[in-house]
CSV table of C-alpha atoms in Angstrom, one decimal:
chain,number,residue,atom,x,y,z
A,1,MET,CA,9.7,31.2,33.7
A,2,SER,CA,6.8,28.8,32.6
A,3,GLU,CA,7.4,24.7,33.6
A,4,GLU,CA,9.0,23.0,30.3
A,5,LYS,CA,6.3,20.6,28.7
A,6,ASP,CA,7.3,17.3,28.4
A,7,TYR,CA,6.2,16.1,25.2
A,8,PHE,CA,7.3,12.4,26.3
A,9,GLU,CA,4.5,12.6,28.9
A,10,SER,CA,2.1,10.0,26.9
A,11,VAL,CA,4.6,7.8,25.5
A,12,GLY,CA,4.6,4.7,27.5
A,13,ALA,CA,1.1,5.0,28.5
A,14,VAL,CA,-0.3,2.9,25.9
A,15,PHE,CA,2.2,0.5,25.1
A,16,SER,CA,4.2,-2.0,27.2
A,17,ASN,CA,6.3,-3.9,24.6
A,18,LYS,CA,5.6,-2.4,21.1
A,19,ASP,CA,7.9,-4.7,19.5
A,20,LEU,CA,5.4,-7.2,19.8
A,21,LEU,CA,3.0,-5.9,17.1
A,22,ARG,CA,6.2,-5.2,15.0
A,23,ILE,CA,5.7,-7.4,12.0
A,24,GLU,CA,9.6,-8.1,11.8
A,25,THR,CA,9.5,-9.5,15.6
A,26,ILE,CA,10.0,-13.0,15.8
A,27,PRO,CA,8.2,-14.7,18.7
A,28,GLU,CA,10.3,-16.2,21.7
A,29,SER,CA,7.7,-19.0,22.1
A,30,ASP,CA,5.4,-20.8,19.9
A,31,SER,CA,2.6,-19.6,22.2
A,32,ARG,CA,2.4,-16.8,20.1
A,33,ILE,CA,2.3,-18.8,17.0
A,34,ILE,CA,-1.2,-19.6,16.5
A,35,GLY,CA,-2.8,-22.6,13.5
A,36,ARG,CA,0.9,-23.2,12.3
A,37,GLU,CA,1.5,-26.5,14.3
A,38,LYS,CA,1.4,-28.9,11.2
A,39,GLN,CA,3.3,-26.5,9.2
A,40,LEU,CA,5.9,-26.1,11.6
A,41,THR,CA,6.3,-30.2,12.4
A,42,ASP,CA,6.3,-30.8,8.4
A,43,LEU,CA,9.0,-28.3,8.1
A,44,ALA,CA,10.9,-29.8,10.9
A,45,SER,CA,11.0,-32.8,9.5
A,46,GLU,CA,12.3,-31.5,6.3
A,47,LEU,CA,15.2,-29.6,8.3
A,48,GLY,CA,15.6,-31.6,11.3
A,49,SER,CA,18.4,-33.9,9.6
A,50,ALA,CA,20.6,-30.7,10.1
A,51,MET,CA,21.2,-31.1,14.0
A,52,ASN,CA,22.6,-34.5,13.5
A,53,GLY,CA,25.1,-32.8,10.9
A,54,GLN,CA,23.4,-34.2,7.8
A,55,LYS,CA,22.3,-32.4,4.5
A,56,PRO,CA,18.7,-30.9,5.2
A,57,ASN,CA,16.0,-31.3,2.3
A,58,ASN,CA,15.3,-28.2,0.1
A,59,VAL,CA,12.1,-26.8,0.8
A,60,PHE,CA,9.8,-24.6,-1.1
A,61,ILE,CA,7.1,-22.6,1.2
A,62,PHE,CA,4.2,-21.3,-0.6
A,63,GLY,CA,1.0,-19.1,0.9
A,64,LYS,CA,-0.6,-15.7,0.5
A,65,PRO,CA,1.2,-12.7,2.0
A,66,GLY,CA,0.6,-12.6,5.8
A,67,VAL,CA,0.1,-16.5,6.6
A,68,GLY,CA,3.2,-16.9,8.9
A,69,LYS,CA,5.7,-18.1,6.1
A,70,SER,CA,8.7,-16.2,7.3
A,71,MET,CA,8.0,-16.1,10.7
A,72,CYS,CA,7.5,-19.7,11.4
A,73,SER,CA,11.0,-20.4,9.2
A,74,LYS,CA,12.8,-17.9,11.1
A,75,TYR,CA,11.2,-19.2,14.5
A,76,LEU,CA,11.9,-22.7,13.5
A,77,LEU,CA,15.4,-22.5,12.3
A,78,ARG,CA,16.4,-20.7,15.3
A,79,GLN,CA,15.4,-23.3,17.2
A,80,LEU,CA,16.9,-25.8,15.1
A,81,VAL,CA,20.5,-24.0,15.4
A,82,GLY,CA,20.1,-24.4,19.5
A,83,ARG,CA,19.4,-28.2,18.8
A,84,GLY,CA,22.4,-28.7,16.8
A,85,ALA,CA,24.7,-27.0,19.0
A,86,ASP,CA,23.3,-29.1,21.9
A,87,ASN,CA,24.5,-32.0,19.7
A,88,GLY,CA,27.8,-30.4,19.0
A,89,ILE,CA,26.7,-29.5,15.5
A,90,SER,CA,27.4,-25.6,14.2
A,91,ILE,CA,24.4,-24.7,11.8
A,92,GLY,CA,24.7,-21.5,10.1
A,93,VAL,CA,21.4,-19.5,8.6
A,94,ALA,CA,21.9,-17.1,5.8
A,95,TYR,CA,18.6,-15.0,5.4
A,96,VAL,CA,18.0,-13.1,2.2
A,97,ASP,CA,15.2,-11.0,1.1
A,98,CYS,CA,15.0,-11.5,-2.4
A,99,MET,CA,12.8,-8.2,-3.0
A,100,GLN,CA,15.8,-6.3,-1.6
A,101,ASN,CA,18.3,-8.6,-3.2
A,102,SER,CA,17.1,-9.7,-6.4
A,103,THR,CA,20.5,-10.4,-8.7
A,104,GLU,CA,22.9,-13.6,-8.2
A,105,THR,CA,25.8,-11.0,-6.7
A,106,GLN,CA,23.4,-9.5,-4.3
A,107,VAL,CA,22.3,-13.1,-2.9
A,108,ILE,CA,25.8,-14.2,-2.9
A,109,VAL,CA,26.9,-11.3,-0.5
A,110,THR,CA,24.1,-10.9,1.6
A,111,ALA,CA,24.1,-14.6,2.2
A,112,GLY,CA,27.7,-14.6,3.0
A,113,GLU,CA,27.6,-11.7,5.3
A,114,SER,CA,24.9,-13.0,7.4
A,115,ILE,CA,27.0,-16.1,7.9
A,116,ASN,CA,30.3,-14.6,8.0
A,117,ASP,CA,32.9,-14.2,10.9
A,118,ARG,CA,35.8,-12.4,9.2
A,119,GLU,CA,37.9,-12.7,12.1
A,120,GLN,CA,37.9,-16.1,12.1
A,121,THR,CA,37.8,-16.9,8.2
A,122,ASN,CA,40.0,-13.7,6.7
A,123,VAL,CA,36.9,-13.9,3.9
A,124,TYR,CA,34.9,-10.8,3.1
A,125,PHE,CA,32.2,-9.9,0.6
A,126,PRO,CA,32.4,-6.6,-1.0
A,127,SER,CA,29.5,-5.6,-3.3
A,128,GLY,CA,31.6,-4.9,-6.2
A,129,GLY,CA,35.5,-5.0,-7.8
A,130,VAL,CA,35.1,-9.2,-7.3
A,131,SER,CA,34.1,-11.8,-9.9
A,132,ARG,CA,30.9,-13.8,-8.9
A,133,SER,CA,32.6,-17.0,-8.9
A,134,ARG,CA,35.3,-15.6,-6.4
A,135,LEU,CA,32.3,-14.4,-4.5
A,136,TYR,CA,31.1,-18.1,-4.6
A,137,ASP,CA,34.3,-19.4,-3.7
A,138,ARG,CA,34.5,-16.9,-0.6
A,139,LEU,CA,31.0,-17.9,0.4
A,140,TRP,CA,31.8,-21.5,0.1
A,141,ASP,CA,35.1,-21.2,2.1
A,142,ALA,CA,33.1,-19.1,4.9
A,143,PHE,CA,30.4,-21.9,5.4
A,144,ASP,CA,33.4,-24.8,5.6
A,145,GLN,CA,35.1,-22.6,8.2
A,146,LEU,CA,32.5,-21.9,10.3
A,147,TYR,CA,29.9,-24.4,10.2
A,148,ASP,CA,28.7,-28.0,9.8
A,149,VAL,CA,25.8,-27.2,8.2
A,150,GLY,CA,24.6,-24.0,6.1
A,151,ILE,CA,20.9,-23.3,5.6
A,152,ILE,CA,19.9,-20.2,3.2
A,153,ILE,CA,16.5,-18.9,3.3
A,154,LEU,CA,15.7,-17.1,-0.2
A,155,ASP,CA,12.4,-15.1,0.9
A,156,GLU,CA,10.4,-14.1,-1.7
A,157,ILE,CA,12.3,-16.3,-4.1
A,158,ASP,CA,10.1,-15.5,-7.2
A,159,LYS,CA,11.8,-11.8,-7.2
A,160,LEU,CA,15.0,-13.5,-8.3
A,161,GLU,CA,16.1,-11.9,-11.5
A,162,ASP,CA,17.7,-15.4,-12.8
A,163,PRO,CA,16.4,-18.0,-10.5
A,164,ASN,CA,17.7,-20.9,-12.7
A,165,GLU,CA,21.5,-19.5,-12.5
A,166,THR,CA,21.4,-18.6,-8.7
A,167,LEU,CA,19.5,-22.4,-7.4
A,168,GLY,CA,21.4,-24.2,-10.2
A,169,THR,CA,24.5,-22.8,-8.4
A,170,LEU,CA,23.6,-23.2,-5.0
A,171,SER,CA,22.0,-26.5,-5.1
A,172,ARG,CA,24.8,-28.2,-6.8
A,173,ALA,CA,27.2,-26.9,-4.0
A,174,GLY,CA,27.9,-30.1,-2.6
A,175,GLU,CA,27.4,-32.3,-5.9
A,176,SER,CA,29.9,-30.5,-7.8
A,177,GLU,CA,32.3,-30.3,-4.4
A,178,LYS,CA,32.2,-26.8,-4.0
A,179,LEU,CA,32.0,-27.4,-0.4
A,180,ASP,CA,34.4,-29.6,1.4
A,181,SER,CA,33.1,-30.5,4.7
A,182,CYS,CA,29.7,-28.2,5.3
A,183,GLN,CA,25.8,-29.7,4.1
A,184,LEU,CA,24.0,-26.8,2.4
A,185,GLY,CA,20.2,-26.7,2.2
A,186,LEU,CA,18.0,-24.2,0.8
A,187,VAL,CA,14.4,-22.6,1.9
A,188,GLY,CA,12.6,-20.9,-0.8
A,189,ILE,CA,9.6,-18.6,0.4
A,190,SER,CA,7.2,-17.5,-2.2
A,191,ASN,CA,3.5,-16.1,-2.4
A,192,LYS,CA,3.5,-17.1,-5.9
A,193,ALA,CA,2.5,-20.9,-6.0
A,194,ARG,CA,3.4,-21.3,-9.7
A,195,PHE,CA,7.2,-20.0,-9.3
A,196,GLU,CA,8.5,-23.6,-10.1
A,197,GLN,CA,7.3,-23.0,-13.6
A,198,ARG,CA,10.0,-20.4,-14.2
A,199,LEU,CA,12.6,-23.3,-13.6
A,200,GLY,CA,14.4,-25.3,-15.8
A,201,SER,CA,14.2,-29.2,-16.0
A,202,GLU,CA,18.0,-29.4,-14.8
A,203,VAL,CA,17.6,-26.9,-11.6
A,204,LYS,CA,14.6,-28.9,-10.9
A,205,SER,CA,16.3,-31.9,-11.3
A,206,SER,CA,19.5,-30.7,-8.8
A,207,LEU,CA,17.0,-29.1,-6.1
A,208,THR,CA,14.7,-32.0,-5.7
A,209,GLN,CA,12.9,-29.9,-3.3
A,210,ASN,CA,9.8,-30.9,-1.3
A,211,GLU,CA,6.9,-28.1,-0.8
A,212,LEU,CA,4.8,-27.0,2.1
A,213,VAL,CA,1.9,-24.7,1.9
A,214,PHE,CA,0.3,-22.3,4.4
A,215,PRO,CA,-3.1,-21.7,4.3
A,216,PRO,CA,-4.8,-18.4,5.0
A,217,TYR,CA,-5.9,-17.8,8.5
A,218,ASP,CA,-9.5,-17.4,9.3
A,219,ALA,CA,-10.9,-15.0,11.3
A,220,LYS,CA,-11.1,-16.8,14.8
A,221,GLU,CA,-7.6,-17.6,14.3
A,222,LEU,CA,-6.6,-14.2,13.7
A,223,LEU,CA,-8.4,-13.3,17.0
A,224,GLU,CA,-6.5,-15.7,19.0
A,225,ILE,CA,-3.0,-14.3,17.1
A,226,LEU,CA,-3.9,-10.5,18.4
A,227,LYS,CA,-5.0,-12.0,21.7
A,228,ALA,CA,-1.4,-13.6,22.0
A,229,ARG,CA,0.0,-10.2,21.8
A,230,GLN,CA,-2.2,-8.3,24.3
A,231,ASP,CA,0.7,-7.8,26.7
A,232,ALA,CA,2.0,-5.4,24.2
A,233,PHE,CA,-0.3,-2.9,25.9
A,234,THR,CA,-0.3,-1.8,29.5
A,235,GLU,CA,-3.1,-3.4,31.5
A,236,SER,CA,-4.8,-0.1,32.3
A,237,VAL,CA,-5.5,0.8,28.4
A,238,LEU,CA,-7.1,-2.5,28.1
A,239,ASP,CA,-10.9,-2.3,29.4
A,240,GLU,CA,-13.6,-4.7,29.3
A,241,ASP,CA,-14.1,-3.3,25.7
A,242,ALA,CA,-10.9,-4.7,24.6
A,243,ASP,CA,-12.3,-8.2,23.4
A,244,HIS,CA,-14.4,-6.0,20.8
A,245,VAL,CA,-11.3,-4.0,19.6
A,246,PHE,CA,-9.4,-7.3,19.0
A,247,ALA,CA,-12.1,-8.9,17.2
A,248,THR,CA,-12.7,-5.8,15.3
A,249,ALA,CA,-9.2,-5.6,13.9
A,250,ALA,CA,-9.5,-9.5,13.3
A,251,LYS,CA,-12.6,-9.2,11.3
A,252,PHE,CA,-11.1,-6.7,8.8
A,253,ALA,CA,-7.9,-8.7,8.3
A,254,ALA,CA,-9.9,-11.4,7.6
A,255,LYS,CA,-11.4,-10.0,4.6
A,256,GLU,CA,-7.9,-9.3,3.4
A,257,TYR,CA,-7.4,-13.1,2.7
A,258,GLY,CA,-6.6,-13.9,6.4
A,259,ASP,CA,-3.4,-11.7,6.4
A,260,ALA,CA,-2.0,-11.8,10.3
A,261,ARG,CA,0.8,-9.1,9.1
A,262,GLN,CA,-2.1,-6.8,8.6
A,263,ALA,CA,-4.0,-7.6,11.7
A,264,ILE,CA,-1.0,-6.9,13.9
A,265,ASP,CA,-0.2,-3.8,12.1
A,266,LEU,CA,-3.8,-2.7,12.1
A,267,LEU,CA,-3.9,-3.3,16.0
A,268,ARG,CA,-0.1,-1.1,16.2
A,269,LYS,CA,-1.4,1.8,14.7
A,270,ALA,CA,-4.5,1.8,16.0
A,271,GLY,CA,-2.6,1.8,19.8
A,272,GLU,CA,-0.4,4.7,18.2
A,273,ILE,CA,-3.5,6.6,17.4
A,274,ALA,CA,-4.7,6.4,20.8
A,275,GLU,CA,-1.5,7.6,22.2
A,276,ARG,CA,-1.2,10.3,20.0
A,277,GLU,CA,-5.1,11.4,21.6
A,278,GLY,CA,-3.7,10.5,24.8
A,279,ALA,CA,-6.7,8.3,25.2
A,280,GLN,CA,-7.0,6.4,28.7
A,281,THR,CA,-8.3,3.4,26.7
A,282,LEU,CA,-8.0,1.6,23.5
A,283,GLN,CA,-11.3,1.5,21.7
A,284,THR,CA,-12.8,0.3,18.7
A,285,GLY,CA,-12.8,3.9,16.8
A,286,HIS,CA,-9.2,3.6,17.2
A,287,VAL,CA,-8.9,0.7,15.0
A,288,GLU,CA,-11.4,1.9,12.5
A,289,GLN,CA,-9.4,5.0,12.1
A,290,ALA,CA,-6.3,2.9,11.6
A,291,LEU,CA,-8.1,1.2,9.2
A,292,ASP,CA,-9.1,4.4,6.8
A,293,LYS,CA,-5.4,5.7,7.5
A,294,ALA,CA,-4.3,1.8,5.9
A,295,GLU,CA,-6.6,2.2,3.0
A,296,GLU,CA,-5.7,5.7,2.4
A,297,ASP,CA,-2.1,4.6,2.2
A,298,LYS,CA,-3.2,1.8,-0.2
A,299,LEU,CA,-4.9,3.8,-2.4
A,300,VAL,CA,-2.0,6.3,-2.7
A,301,LYS,CA,0.3,3.6,-3.2
A,302,MET,CA,-2.1,2.3,-6.3
A,303,MET,CA,-2.9,5.8,-7.4
A,304,GLN,CA,0.9,6.7,-8.0
A,305,THR,CA,1.7,3.8,-10.5
A,306,GLN,CA,-1.5,5.1,-12.6
A,307,PRO,CA,-2.0,7.8,-15.4
A,308,VAL,CA,-2.4,11.4,-13.3
A,309,GLN,CA,-6.0,11.3,-15.4
A,310,SER,CA,-6.7,8.4,-13.5
A,311,LYS,CA,-6.8,10.6,-10.2
A,312,TYR,CA,-9.0,13.4,-11.8
A,313,VAL,CA,-11.5,10.3,-12.5
A,314,MET,CA,-11.2,9.0,-9.2
A,315,GLN,CA,-11.5,12.3,-7.6
A,316,ALA,CA,-14.7,13.1,-9.6
A,317,VAL,CA,-16.3,9.9,-8.4
A,318,ALA,CA,-15.7,10.8,-5.2
A,319,LEU,CA,-16.9,14.2,-5.1
A,320,THR,CA,-20.0,13.2,-6.9
A,321,ALA,CA,-20.8,10.6,-4.3
A,322,ARG,CA,-20.2,13.3,-1.3
A,323,HIS,CA,-22.7,15.7,-2.8
A,324,ALA,CA,-25.2,12.8,-3.8
A,325,PRO,CA,-28.4,13.1,-2.0
A,326,THR,CA,-29.0,9.8,0.7
A,327,GLY,CA,-30.0,7.1,-1.3
A,328,GLU,CA,-29.3,8.3,-4.6
A,329,VAL,CA,-26.6,6.5,-6.8
A,330,VAL,CA,-24.0,8.0,-8.7
A,331,LYS,CA,-24.4,8.0,-12.2
A,332,SER,CA,-21.0,7.9,-14.7
A,333,HIS,CA,-22.6,10.9,-16.9
A,334,ASP,CA,-22.5,13.1,-13.6
A,335,VAL,CA,-19.0,11.9,-12.6
A,336,TYR,CA,-18.1,12.7,-16.1
A,337,ALA,CA,-19.4,16.5,-15.4
A,338,LYS,CA,-17.3,16.7,-12.4
A,339,TYR,CA,-14.5,15.5,-14.1
A,340,GLU,CA,-15.1,18.1,-16.8
A,341,GLN,CA,-15.4,20.8,-14.1
A,342,LEU,CA,-11.9,19.4,-12.8
A,343,THR,CA,-9.7,19.5,-15.5
A,344,GLU,CA,-11.2,22.7,-17.3
A,345,TYR,CA,-11.4,25.0,-14.6
A,346,GLU,CA,-9.4,23.8,-11.9
A,347,ASN,CA,-6.4,22.5,-13.8
A,348,VAL,CA,-5.1,24.4,-16.8
A,349,ASP,CA,-2.2,22.0,-17.3
A,350,ILE,CA,-4.3,18.8,-17.7
A,351,ASN,CA,-6.0,17.9,-21.2
A,352,THR,CA,-9.8,17.0,-20.8
A,353,LEU,CA,-10.4,13.7,-22.3
A,354,SER,CA,-13.4,12.4,-24.1
A,355,TRP,CA,-16.1,10.5,-22.7
A,356,ARG,CA,-15.1,7.4,-24.2
A,357,ARG,CA,-11.5,7.5,-22.6
A,358,VAL,CA,-12.7,8.3,-19.4
A,359,ARG,CA,-15.3,5.5,-19.5
A,360,ASP,CA,-12.2,3.3,-20.3
A,361,LEU,CA,-10.3,4.7,-16.9
A,362,LEU,CA,-13.4,3.9,-15.0
A,363,ASP,CA,-13.3,0.4,-16.3
A,364,GLU,CA,-9.3,0.2,-15.8
A,365,LEU,CA,-9.9,1.5,-11.9
A,366,GLU,CA,-12.5,-1.1,-11.6
A,367,ASP,CA,-10.2,-3.7,-12.6
A,368,LEU,CA,-8.0,-2.6,-9.7
A,369,ASP,CA,-10.8,-3.0,-7.3
A,370,VAL,CA,-11.3,0.7,-6.0
A,371,LEU,CA,-14.6,0.9,-7.7
A,372,GLN,CA,-17.2,-0.9,-8.8
A,373,GLN,CA,-19.6,-0.4,-12.0
A,374,GLN,CA,-23.3,-1.7,-12.7
A,375,ARG,CA,-25.5,-0.8,-15.2
A,376,LYS,CA,-29.0,-0.1,-14.2
A,377,GLY,CA,-32.3,0.9,-15.9
A,378,ALA,CA,-33.7,4.8,-15.8
A,379,GLY,CA,-37.1,3.7,-15.8
A,380,LYS,CA,-39.7,2.9,-18.9
A,381,GLY,CA,-38.4,4.2,-22.1
A,382,LYS,CA,-35.5,6.5,-20.8
A,383,GLY,CA,-32.8,3.6,-21.7
A,384,THR,CA,-29.6,2.3,-18.9
A,385,TYR,CA,-27.3,4.1,-17.4
A,386,ARG,CA,-23.9,2.9,-15.5
A,387,ALA,CA,-23.8,3.2,-11.7
A,388,VAL,CA,-20.6,3.7,-10.1
A,389,TYR,CA,-20.0,2.8,-6.5
A,390,LEU,CA,-16.5,3.4,-4.5
A,391,THR,CA,-14.8,0.6,-2.6
A,392,ASP,CA,-13.6,3.3,0.2
A,393,SER,CA,-15.6,6.2,1.6
A,394,PRO,CA,-15.1,9.5,-0.8
A,395,GLU,CA,-13.2,10.9,2.1
A,396,THR,CA,-10.9,8.4,2.1
A,397,VAL,CA,-10.7,8.8,-1.6
A,398,LEU,CA,-10.4,12.2,-1.4
A,399,ARG,CA,-7.6,12.4,1.4
A,400,ALA,CA,-5.6,10.0,-0.9
A,401,CYS,CA,-5.5,11.9,-4.6
A,402,GLU,CA,-4.5,14.8,-2.5
A,403,ASN,CA,-1.2,12.9,-1.4
A,404,VAL,CA,-0.6,11.3,-4.7
A,405,GLU,CA,2.8,13.4,-6.1
């Protein structure tokens, strides 16, 4: 009998602590938090009164995706809970992802479940069958029974369906005597700097929030962030080329508006590719493969929101570019010829659009940053033509189009 194959043999050869490269992981130490000392200090100043049993300020935190807003908030509030406990103050923190919980009822239920201990309070939060006002009463009751201070984090606060109603009720809980003893503060996190414009004057008056802005990371900071997580990998997989591997991932992420989340995710995916290949060391090629896959996934996600005809136009551009002689630009009329071929001969269920409509689709795709167009001269007396350039490689675009459902 042949020996049974161990399919898990390569697992663990690359990663020693993969969780360090998980986006949802909150660092245990601020040594892994790079370039955010000022923001942490400012946020601590806004919320610090809570550790003495006093009401913290309401705070809105703004910044582009992947700049550490959620991570820093969770890290600091975990520390705040500990400092409060040292002072004999019980602090309850409710985290609500408004992308997943956008209605007022969902916010109440999620916040209530986050801070509640049903055995102590005899309070529960069903998702249906109870009026909103009763749910609020239960939320206030749970906070009063369990905590001296409560803080509700509303992440992606701009996704709330009715921010005026939700924030108005939460911010006035103390003023309207809904809470007997617990002091309540709010932390709103958003990528949208203009979110506040959606709020009415009464809500703004009751919130009286302060605002913090998290700037994008630069390439140097992104590199430090990745190096601070290098113990996610086994020592043997990182050779003398490791610094170049980290620098490559940081450089790619820096191009995407200083997104640390993307940099960390890119490094994890590179490690997974190395693991699947059974590689002895992590190489820049693994990062490049991970980037290609990330770009492909992004294209698929974008194309799924577009008309099916846009997919055929993108395929036509990619196929024309792939077969074009080296150094020769892709011309829009050649793209249309390839598009006609795809729709007329290879897919009988798709109507072939006119050149004018395909030109409009090319303009729309340019607005989505998946391609660029430039008008060029064809030579003396020959007029002009449109040159079309893909943002990604033809192979990446074609794979993405194949994966669009």
